[in-house]
mmCIF file of C-alpha atoms in Angstrom:
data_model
loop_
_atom_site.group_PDB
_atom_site.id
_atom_site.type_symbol
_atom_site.label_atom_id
_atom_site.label_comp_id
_atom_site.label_asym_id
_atom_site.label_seq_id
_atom_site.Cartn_x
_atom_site.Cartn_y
_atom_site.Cartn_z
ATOM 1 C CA UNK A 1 135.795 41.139 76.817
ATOM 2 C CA UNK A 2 134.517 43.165 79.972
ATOM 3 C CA UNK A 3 130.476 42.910 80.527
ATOM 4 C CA UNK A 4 129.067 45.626 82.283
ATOM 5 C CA UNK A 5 127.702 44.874 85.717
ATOM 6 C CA UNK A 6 125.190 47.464 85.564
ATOM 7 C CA UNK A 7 121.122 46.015 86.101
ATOM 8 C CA UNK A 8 119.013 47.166 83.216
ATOM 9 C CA UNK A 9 115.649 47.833 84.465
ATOM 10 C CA UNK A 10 112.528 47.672 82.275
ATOM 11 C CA UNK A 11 109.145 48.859 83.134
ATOM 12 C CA UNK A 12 106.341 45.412 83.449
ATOM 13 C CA UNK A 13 104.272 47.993 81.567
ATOM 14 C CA UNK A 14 106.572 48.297 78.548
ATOM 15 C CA UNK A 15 106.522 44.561 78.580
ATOM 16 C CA UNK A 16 102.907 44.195 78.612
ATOM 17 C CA UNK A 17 102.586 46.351 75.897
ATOM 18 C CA UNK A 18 105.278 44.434 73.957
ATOM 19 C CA UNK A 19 102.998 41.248 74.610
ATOM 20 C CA UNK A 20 100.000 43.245 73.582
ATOM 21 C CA UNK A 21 100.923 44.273 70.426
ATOM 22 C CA UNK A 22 102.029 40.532 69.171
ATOM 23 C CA UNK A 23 98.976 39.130 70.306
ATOM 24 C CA UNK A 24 97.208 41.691 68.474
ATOM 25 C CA UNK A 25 99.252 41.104 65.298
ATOM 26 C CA UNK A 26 98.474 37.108 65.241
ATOM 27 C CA UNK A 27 94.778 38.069 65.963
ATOM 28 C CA UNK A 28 94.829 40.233 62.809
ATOM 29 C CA UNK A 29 96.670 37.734 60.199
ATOM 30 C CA UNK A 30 94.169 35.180 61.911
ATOM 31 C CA UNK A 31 90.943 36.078 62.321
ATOM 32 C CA UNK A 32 89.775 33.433 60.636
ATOM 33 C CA UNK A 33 90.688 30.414 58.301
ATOM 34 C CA UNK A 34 90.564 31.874 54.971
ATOM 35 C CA UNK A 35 92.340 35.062 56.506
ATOM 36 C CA UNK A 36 94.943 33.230 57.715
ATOM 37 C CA UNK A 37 95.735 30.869 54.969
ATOM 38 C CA UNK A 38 95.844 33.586 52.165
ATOM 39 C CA UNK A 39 98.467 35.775 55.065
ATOM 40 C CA UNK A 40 100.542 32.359 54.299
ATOM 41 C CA UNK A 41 100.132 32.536 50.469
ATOM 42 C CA UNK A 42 101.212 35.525 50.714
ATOM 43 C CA UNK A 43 104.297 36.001 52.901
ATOM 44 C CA UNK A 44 105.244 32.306 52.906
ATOM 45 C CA UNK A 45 104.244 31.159 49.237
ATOM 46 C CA UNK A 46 101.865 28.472 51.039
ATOM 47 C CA UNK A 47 100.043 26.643 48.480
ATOM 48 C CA UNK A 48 97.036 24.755 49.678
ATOM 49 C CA UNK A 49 97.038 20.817 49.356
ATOM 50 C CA UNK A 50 94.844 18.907 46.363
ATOM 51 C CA UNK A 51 91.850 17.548 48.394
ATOM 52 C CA UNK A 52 90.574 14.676 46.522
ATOM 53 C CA UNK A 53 87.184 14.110 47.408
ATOM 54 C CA UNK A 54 85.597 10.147 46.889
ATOM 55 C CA UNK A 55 82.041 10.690 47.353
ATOM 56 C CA UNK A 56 79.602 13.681 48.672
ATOM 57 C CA UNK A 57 79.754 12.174 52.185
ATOM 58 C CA UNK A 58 83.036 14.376 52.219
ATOM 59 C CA UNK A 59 85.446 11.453 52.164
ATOM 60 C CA UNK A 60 88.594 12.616 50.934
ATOM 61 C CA UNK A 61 92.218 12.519 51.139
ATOM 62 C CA UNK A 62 95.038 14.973 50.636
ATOM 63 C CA UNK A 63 97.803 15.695 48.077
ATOM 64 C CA UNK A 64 100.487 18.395 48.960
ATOM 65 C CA UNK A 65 101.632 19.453 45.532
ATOM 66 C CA UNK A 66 105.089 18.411 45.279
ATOM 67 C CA UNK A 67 106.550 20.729 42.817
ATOM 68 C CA UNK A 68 105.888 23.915 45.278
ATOM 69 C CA UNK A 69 107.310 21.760 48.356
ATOM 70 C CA UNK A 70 110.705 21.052 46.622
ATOM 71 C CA UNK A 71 110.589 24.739 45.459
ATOM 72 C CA UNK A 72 110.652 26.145 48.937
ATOM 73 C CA UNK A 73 112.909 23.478 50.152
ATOM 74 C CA UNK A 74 115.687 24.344 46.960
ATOM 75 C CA UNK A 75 115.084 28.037 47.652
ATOM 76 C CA UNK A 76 116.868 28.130 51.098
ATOM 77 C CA UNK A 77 120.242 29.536 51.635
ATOM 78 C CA UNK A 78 123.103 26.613 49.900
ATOM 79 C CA UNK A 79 121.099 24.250 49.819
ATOM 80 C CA UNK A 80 120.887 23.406 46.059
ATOM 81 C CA UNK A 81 124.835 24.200 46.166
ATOM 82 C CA UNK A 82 124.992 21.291 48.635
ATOM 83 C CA UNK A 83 122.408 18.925 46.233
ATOM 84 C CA UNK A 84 124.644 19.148 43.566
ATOM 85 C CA UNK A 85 128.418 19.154 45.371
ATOM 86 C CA UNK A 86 127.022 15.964 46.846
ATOM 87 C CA UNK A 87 125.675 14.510 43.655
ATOM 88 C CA UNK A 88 128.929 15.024 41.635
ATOM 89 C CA UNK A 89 131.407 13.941 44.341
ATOM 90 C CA UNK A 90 129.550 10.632 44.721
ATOM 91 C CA UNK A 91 129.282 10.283 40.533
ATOM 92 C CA UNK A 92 133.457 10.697 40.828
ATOM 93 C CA UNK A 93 133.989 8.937 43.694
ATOM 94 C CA UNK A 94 132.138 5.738 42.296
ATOM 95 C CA UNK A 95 134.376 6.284 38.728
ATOM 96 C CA UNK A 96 137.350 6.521 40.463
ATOM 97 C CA UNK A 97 136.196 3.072 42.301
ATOM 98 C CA UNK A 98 133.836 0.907 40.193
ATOM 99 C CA UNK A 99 133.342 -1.402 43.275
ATOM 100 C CA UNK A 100 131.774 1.128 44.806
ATOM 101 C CA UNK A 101 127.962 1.042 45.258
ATOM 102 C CA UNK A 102 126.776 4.134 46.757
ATOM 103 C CA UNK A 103 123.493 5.470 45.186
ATOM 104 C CA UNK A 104 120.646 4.261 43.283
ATOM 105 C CA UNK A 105 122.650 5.518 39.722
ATOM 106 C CA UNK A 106 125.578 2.868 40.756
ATOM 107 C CA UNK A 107 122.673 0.101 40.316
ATOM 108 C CA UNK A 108 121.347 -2.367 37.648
ATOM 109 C CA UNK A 109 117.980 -0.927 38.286
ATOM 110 C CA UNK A 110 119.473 2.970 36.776
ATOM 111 C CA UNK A 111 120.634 1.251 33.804
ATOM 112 C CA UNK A 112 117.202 1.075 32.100
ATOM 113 C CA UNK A 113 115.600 4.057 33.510
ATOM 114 C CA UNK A 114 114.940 5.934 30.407
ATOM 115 C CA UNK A 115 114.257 9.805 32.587
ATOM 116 C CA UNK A 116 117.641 9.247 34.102
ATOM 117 C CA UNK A 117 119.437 8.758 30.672
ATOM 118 C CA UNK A 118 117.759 11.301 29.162
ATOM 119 C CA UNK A 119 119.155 14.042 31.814
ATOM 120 C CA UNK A 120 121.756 12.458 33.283
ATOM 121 C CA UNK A 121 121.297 16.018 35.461
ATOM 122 C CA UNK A 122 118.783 14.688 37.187
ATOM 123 C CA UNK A 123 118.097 14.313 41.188
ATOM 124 C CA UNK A 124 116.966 11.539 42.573
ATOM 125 C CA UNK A 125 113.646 11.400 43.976
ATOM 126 C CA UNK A 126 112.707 8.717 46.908
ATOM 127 C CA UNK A 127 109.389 8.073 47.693
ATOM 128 C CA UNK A 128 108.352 6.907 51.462
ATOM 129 C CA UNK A 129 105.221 5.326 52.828
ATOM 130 C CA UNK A 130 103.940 4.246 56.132
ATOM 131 C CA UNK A 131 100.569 3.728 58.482
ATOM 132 C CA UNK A 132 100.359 4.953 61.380
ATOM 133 C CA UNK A 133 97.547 4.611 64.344
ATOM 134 C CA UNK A 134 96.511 7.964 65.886
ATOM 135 C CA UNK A 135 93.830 5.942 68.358
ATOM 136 C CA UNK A 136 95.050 3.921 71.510
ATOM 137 C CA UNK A 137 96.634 1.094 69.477
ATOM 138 C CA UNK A 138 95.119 -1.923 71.924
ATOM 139 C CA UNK A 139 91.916 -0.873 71.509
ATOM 140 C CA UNK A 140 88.640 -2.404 69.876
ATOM 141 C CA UNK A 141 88.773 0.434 66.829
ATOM 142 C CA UNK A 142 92.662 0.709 66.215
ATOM 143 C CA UNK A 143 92.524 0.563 62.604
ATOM 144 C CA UNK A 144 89.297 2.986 62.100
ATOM 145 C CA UNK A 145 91.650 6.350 62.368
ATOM 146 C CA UNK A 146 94.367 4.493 60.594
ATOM 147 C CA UNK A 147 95.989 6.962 58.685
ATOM 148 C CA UNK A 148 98.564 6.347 54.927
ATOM 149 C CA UNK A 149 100.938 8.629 55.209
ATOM 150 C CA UNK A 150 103.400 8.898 52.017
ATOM 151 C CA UNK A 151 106.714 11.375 52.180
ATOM 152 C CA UNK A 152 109.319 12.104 49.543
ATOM 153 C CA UNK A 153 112.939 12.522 50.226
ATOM 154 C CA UNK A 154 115.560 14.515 47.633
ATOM 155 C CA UNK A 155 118.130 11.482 47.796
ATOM 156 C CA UNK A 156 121.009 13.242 46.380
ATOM 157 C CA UNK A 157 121.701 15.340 49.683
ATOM 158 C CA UNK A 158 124.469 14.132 51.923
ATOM 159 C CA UNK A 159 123.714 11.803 54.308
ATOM 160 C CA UNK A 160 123.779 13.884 57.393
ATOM 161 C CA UNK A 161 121.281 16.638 55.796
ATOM 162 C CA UNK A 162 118.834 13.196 53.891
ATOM 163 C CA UNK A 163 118.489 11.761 58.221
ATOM 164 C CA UNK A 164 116.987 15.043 59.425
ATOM 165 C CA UNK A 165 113.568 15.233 59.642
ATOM 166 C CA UNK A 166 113.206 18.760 57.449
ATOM 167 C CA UNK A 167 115.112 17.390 55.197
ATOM 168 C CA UNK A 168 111.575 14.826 54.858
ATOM 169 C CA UNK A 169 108.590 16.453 52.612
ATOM 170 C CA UNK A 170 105.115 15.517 53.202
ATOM 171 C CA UNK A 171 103.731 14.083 50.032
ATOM 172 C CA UNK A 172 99.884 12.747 50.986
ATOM 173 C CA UNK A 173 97.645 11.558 53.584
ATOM 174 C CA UNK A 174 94.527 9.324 53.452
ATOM 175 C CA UNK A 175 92.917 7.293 56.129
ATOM 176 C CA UNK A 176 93.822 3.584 55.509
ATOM 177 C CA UNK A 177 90.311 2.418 54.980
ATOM 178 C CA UNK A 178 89.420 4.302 52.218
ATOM 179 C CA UNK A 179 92.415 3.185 50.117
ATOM 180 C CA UNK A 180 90.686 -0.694 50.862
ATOM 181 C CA UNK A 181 88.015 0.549 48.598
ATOM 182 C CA UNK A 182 89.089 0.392 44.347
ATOM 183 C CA UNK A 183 87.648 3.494 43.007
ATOM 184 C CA UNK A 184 88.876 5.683 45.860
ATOM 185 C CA UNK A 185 92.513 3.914 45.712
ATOM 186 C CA UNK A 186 92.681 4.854 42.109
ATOM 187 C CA UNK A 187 91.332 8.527 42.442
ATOM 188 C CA UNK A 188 93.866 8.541 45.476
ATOM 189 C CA UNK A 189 97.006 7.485 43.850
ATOM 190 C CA UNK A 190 96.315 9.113 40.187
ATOM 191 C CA UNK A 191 96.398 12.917 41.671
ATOM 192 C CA UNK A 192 99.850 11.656 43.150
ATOM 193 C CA UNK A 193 101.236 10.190 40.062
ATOM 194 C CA UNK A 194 100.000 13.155 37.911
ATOM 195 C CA UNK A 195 101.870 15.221 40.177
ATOM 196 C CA UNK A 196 104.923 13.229 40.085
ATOM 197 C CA UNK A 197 105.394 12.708 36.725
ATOM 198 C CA UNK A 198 104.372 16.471 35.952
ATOM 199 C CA UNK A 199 107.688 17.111 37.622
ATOM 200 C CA UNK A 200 109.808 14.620 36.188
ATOM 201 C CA UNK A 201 109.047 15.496 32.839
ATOM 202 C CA UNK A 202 108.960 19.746 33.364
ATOM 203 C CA UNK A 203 111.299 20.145 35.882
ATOM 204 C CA UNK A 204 111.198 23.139 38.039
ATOM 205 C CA UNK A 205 113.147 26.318 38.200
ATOM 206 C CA UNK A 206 114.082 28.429 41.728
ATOM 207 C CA UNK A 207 115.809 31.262 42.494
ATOM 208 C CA UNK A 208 118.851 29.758 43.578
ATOM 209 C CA UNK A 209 120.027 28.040 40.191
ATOM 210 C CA UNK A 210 120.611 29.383 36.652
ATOM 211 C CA UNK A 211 119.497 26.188 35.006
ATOM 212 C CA UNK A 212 115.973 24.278 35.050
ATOM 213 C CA UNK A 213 115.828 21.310 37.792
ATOM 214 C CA UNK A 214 114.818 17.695 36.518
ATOM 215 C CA UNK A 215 114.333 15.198 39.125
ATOM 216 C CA UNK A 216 113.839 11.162 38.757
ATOM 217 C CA UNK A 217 112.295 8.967 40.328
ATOM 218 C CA UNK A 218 114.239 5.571 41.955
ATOM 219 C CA UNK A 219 112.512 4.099 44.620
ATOM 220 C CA UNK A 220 109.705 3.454 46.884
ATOM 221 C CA UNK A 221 110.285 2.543 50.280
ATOM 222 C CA UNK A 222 107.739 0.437 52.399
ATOM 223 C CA UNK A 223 107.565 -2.175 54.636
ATOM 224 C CA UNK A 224 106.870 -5.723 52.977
ATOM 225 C CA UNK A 225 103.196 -6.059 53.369
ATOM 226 C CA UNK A 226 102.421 -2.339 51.832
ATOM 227 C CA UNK A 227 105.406 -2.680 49.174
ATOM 228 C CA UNK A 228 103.429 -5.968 48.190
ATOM 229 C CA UNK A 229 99.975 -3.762 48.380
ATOM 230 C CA UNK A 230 101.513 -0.847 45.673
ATOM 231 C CA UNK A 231 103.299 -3.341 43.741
ATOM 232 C CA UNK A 232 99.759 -5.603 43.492
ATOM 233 C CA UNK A 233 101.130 -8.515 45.163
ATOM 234 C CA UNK A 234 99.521 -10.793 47.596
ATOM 235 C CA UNK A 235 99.866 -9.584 50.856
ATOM 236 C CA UNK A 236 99.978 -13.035 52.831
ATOM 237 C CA UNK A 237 103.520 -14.386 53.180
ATOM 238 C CA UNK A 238 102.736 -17.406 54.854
ATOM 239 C CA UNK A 239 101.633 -19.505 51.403
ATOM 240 C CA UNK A 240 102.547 -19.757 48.058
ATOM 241 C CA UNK A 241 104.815 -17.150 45.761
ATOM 242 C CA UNK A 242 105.565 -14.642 48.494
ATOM 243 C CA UNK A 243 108.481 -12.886 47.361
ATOM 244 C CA UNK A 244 108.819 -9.818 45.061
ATOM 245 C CA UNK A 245 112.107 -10.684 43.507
ATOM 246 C CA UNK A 246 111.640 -14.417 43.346
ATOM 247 C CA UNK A 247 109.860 -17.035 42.290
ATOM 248 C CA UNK A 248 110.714 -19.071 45.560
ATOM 249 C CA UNK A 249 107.788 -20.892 47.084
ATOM 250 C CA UNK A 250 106.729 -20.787 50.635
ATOM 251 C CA UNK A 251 107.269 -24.446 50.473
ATOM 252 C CA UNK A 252 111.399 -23.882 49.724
ATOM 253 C CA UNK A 253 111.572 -21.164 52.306
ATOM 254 C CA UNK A 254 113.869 -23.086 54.901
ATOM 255 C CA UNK A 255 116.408 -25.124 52.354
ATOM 256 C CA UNK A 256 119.761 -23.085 52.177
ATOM 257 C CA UNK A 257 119.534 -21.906 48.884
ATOM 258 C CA UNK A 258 123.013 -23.854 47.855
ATOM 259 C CA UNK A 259 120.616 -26.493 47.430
ATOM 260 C CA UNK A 260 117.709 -25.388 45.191
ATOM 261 C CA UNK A 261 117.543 -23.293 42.180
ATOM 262 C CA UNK A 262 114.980 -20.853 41.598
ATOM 263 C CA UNK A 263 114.580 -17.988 39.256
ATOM 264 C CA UNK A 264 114.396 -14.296 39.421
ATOM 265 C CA UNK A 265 111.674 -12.257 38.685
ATOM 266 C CA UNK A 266 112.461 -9.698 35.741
ATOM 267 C CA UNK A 267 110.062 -6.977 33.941
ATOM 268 C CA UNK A 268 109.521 -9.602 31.164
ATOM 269 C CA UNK A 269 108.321 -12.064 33.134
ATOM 270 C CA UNK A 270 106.275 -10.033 35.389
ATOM 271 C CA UNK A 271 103.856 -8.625 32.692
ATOM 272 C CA UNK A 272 103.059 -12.123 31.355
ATOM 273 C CA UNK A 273 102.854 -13.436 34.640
ATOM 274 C CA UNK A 274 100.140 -9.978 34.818
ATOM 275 C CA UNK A 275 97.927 -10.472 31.986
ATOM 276 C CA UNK A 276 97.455 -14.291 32.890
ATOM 277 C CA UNK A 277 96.685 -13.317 36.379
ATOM 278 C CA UNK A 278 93.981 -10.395 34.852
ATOM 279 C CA UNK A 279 92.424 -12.514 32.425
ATOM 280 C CA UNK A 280 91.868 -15.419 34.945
ATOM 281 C CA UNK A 281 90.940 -13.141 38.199
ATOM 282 C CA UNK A 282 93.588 -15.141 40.269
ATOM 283 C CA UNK A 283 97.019 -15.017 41.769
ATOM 284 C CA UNK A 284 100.014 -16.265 39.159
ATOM 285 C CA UNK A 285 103.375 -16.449 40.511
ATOM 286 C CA UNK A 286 102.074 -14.137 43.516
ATOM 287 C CA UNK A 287 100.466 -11.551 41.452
ATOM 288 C CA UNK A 288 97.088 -10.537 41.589
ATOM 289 C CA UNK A 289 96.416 -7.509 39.956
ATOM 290 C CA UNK A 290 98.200 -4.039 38.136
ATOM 291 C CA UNK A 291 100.148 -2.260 40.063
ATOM 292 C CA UNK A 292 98.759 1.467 42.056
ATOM 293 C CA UNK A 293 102.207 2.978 40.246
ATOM 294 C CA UNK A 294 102.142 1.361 36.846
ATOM 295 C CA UNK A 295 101.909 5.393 35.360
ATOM 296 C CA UNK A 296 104.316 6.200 37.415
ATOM 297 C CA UNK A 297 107.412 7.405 34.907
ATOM 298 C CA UNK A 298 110.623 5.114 36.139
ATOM 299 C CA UNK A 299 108.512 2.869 38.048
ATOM 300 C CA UNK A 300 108.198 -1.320 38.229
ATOM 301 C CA UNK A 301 107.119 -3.431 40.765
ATOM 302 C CA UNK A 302 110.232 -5.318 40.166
ATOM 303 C CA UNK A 303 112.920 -2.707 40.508
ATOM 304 C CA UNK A 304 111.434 -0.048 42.155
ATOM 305 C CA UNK A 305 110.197 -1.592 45.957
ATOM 306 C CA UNK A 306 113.396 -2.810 47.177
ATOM 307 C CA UNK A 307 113.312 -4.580 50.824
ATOM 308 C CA UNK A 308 113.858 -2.998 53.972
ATOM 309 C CA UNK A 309 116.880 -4.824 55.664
ATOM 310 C CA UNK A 310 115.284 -3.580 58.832
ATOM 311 C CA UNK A 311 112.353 -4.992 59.124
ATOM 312 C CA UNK A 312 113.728 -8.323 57.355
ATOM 313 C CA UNK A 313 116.588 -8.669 59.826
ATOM 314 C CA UNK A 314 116.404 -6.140 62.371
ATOM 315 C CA UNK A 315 112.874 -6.423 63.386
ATOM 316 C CA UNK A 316 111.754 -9.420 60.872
ATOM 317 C CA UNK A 317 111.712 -13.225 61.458
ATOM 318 C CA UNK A 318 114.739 -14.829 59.734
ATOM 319 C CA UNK A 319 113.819 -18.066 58.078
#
């Protein structure tokens, strides 16, 4: 194809005015805070996180409501088509091949998860957490800004969609110290888990599928010392019962285990091992108190904080 060679020339003045009239145009959608946010509500169906407030200092942490953020997420252009091609070609590939293990539904853990059975339908829901430092992190006051930051992932997209970073949805955000306090943990973590298992158990609908969404929860994904944290464990892993899916001792840690024998931890065991450790204010077995998720539909401490192989191997000390 043949491109002209001919200069088009265009006035600075047209240009300017150009300029002009954008600026102008932000400056009237935002003239101020509550002008601008309802300009979002409007043209981008922006709805305004759950601030849950701890005390009338003004403490408080934030909730994006997750229903509206999977919503908008579903609503672009193939991407449900893409959720559920995905979902169905792993569910065949895995019966065609039983030795296959390639989602959470291929698991022991999916067996007894009740929401799954009930719509076998459903998508599966990963939850995220991590801390982050926003202050220089060698100073004197690293952990005062400390922020929790928990994300959700839709883990039923293909694998090269689930690693970018839009695929990740923002799910809460508190400052680390506040969740060190009980009643503000629990006011915290129950606007979550209301929000949570309002969507496992309604669903949602959007205008790119026929049918009414259900999604399920599978996992929570943490690094050891805040998967022992949710899963109200002790958080020291240099003494006594340190493990989550074990009852191996510190002790044991360094004999091959070829030569010991040591039992798993199940659901069972876990809630006697509970109410002994609740009645007697003191660790049993590693556990010290209820879990932050025990409402949470699908979740146990047991099955539902697997380990991260990268911080155990990759990054970890091996033992």
């Amino acid at each position: 194809q043949n491109l002209s060679t001919e200069t088009v020339t265009i006035p600075v003045s047209e240009i300017e005015e150009i300029f002009k009239q954008i600026a102008e145009t932000l400056q009237n959608v935002a003239k101020n805070e509550y002008q601008f946010i309802n300009s979002c509500k409007e043209f981008f169906q922006f709805e305004e996180p759950k601030k849950v407030q701890f005390n009338e200092a003004g403490d408080c942490g934030y909730i994006v409501p997750i229903k509206n953020s999977i919503k908008q997420f579903l609503n672009k252009p193939d991407v449900i088509n893409l959720l559920i091609t995905n979902k169905n070609e792993t569910i065949s590939s895995t019966k065609r091949d039983t030795d296959l293990l390639l989602t959470y539904r291929d698991g022991v853990a999916a067996s007894s998860n009740k929401l799954l059975h009930k719509n076998k339908s459903s998508f599966l829901l990963q939850l995220y957490s991590d801390d982050i430092s926003v202050t220089n992190p060698l100073g004197p006051k690293k952990d005062e800004k400390k922020l929790s930051l928990f994300y959700y992932i839709i883990d039923d997209m293909p694998p090269i969609v689930r690693s970018l970073l839009s695929s990740i949805g923002f799910l809460g955000i508190c400052l680390t110290k506040f969740l060190s306090n009980t009643t503000y943990r629990r006011k915290f973590f129950e606007t979550m888990i209301n929000d949570l298992n309002t969507l496992q158990t309604e669903g949602l609908i959007v205008s790119t599928s026929t049918e009414r969404l259900y999604f399920t929860l599978n996992l929570i994904a943490a690094d050891n010392l805040a998967a022992n944290d949710y899963g109200g464990f002790q958080k020291n892993f240099s003494n006594g019962y340190f493990c989550r899916m074990c009852y191996m001792s510190y002790a044991l840690r360094s004999i091959p285990i070829t030569d010991i024998s040591f039992r798993l931890r199940s659901e069972e065991s876990h809630e006697q091992h509970l109410q002994k450790a609740l009645q007697s204010n003191d660790f049993i077995f590693g556990i010290q108190r209820q879990s932050d998720f025990s409402s949470l539909i699908g979740f146990h401490p047991i099955k539902s904080l697997p380990f991260d192989i990268m911080h155990d191997f990759s990054e970890g000390k091996q033992y």
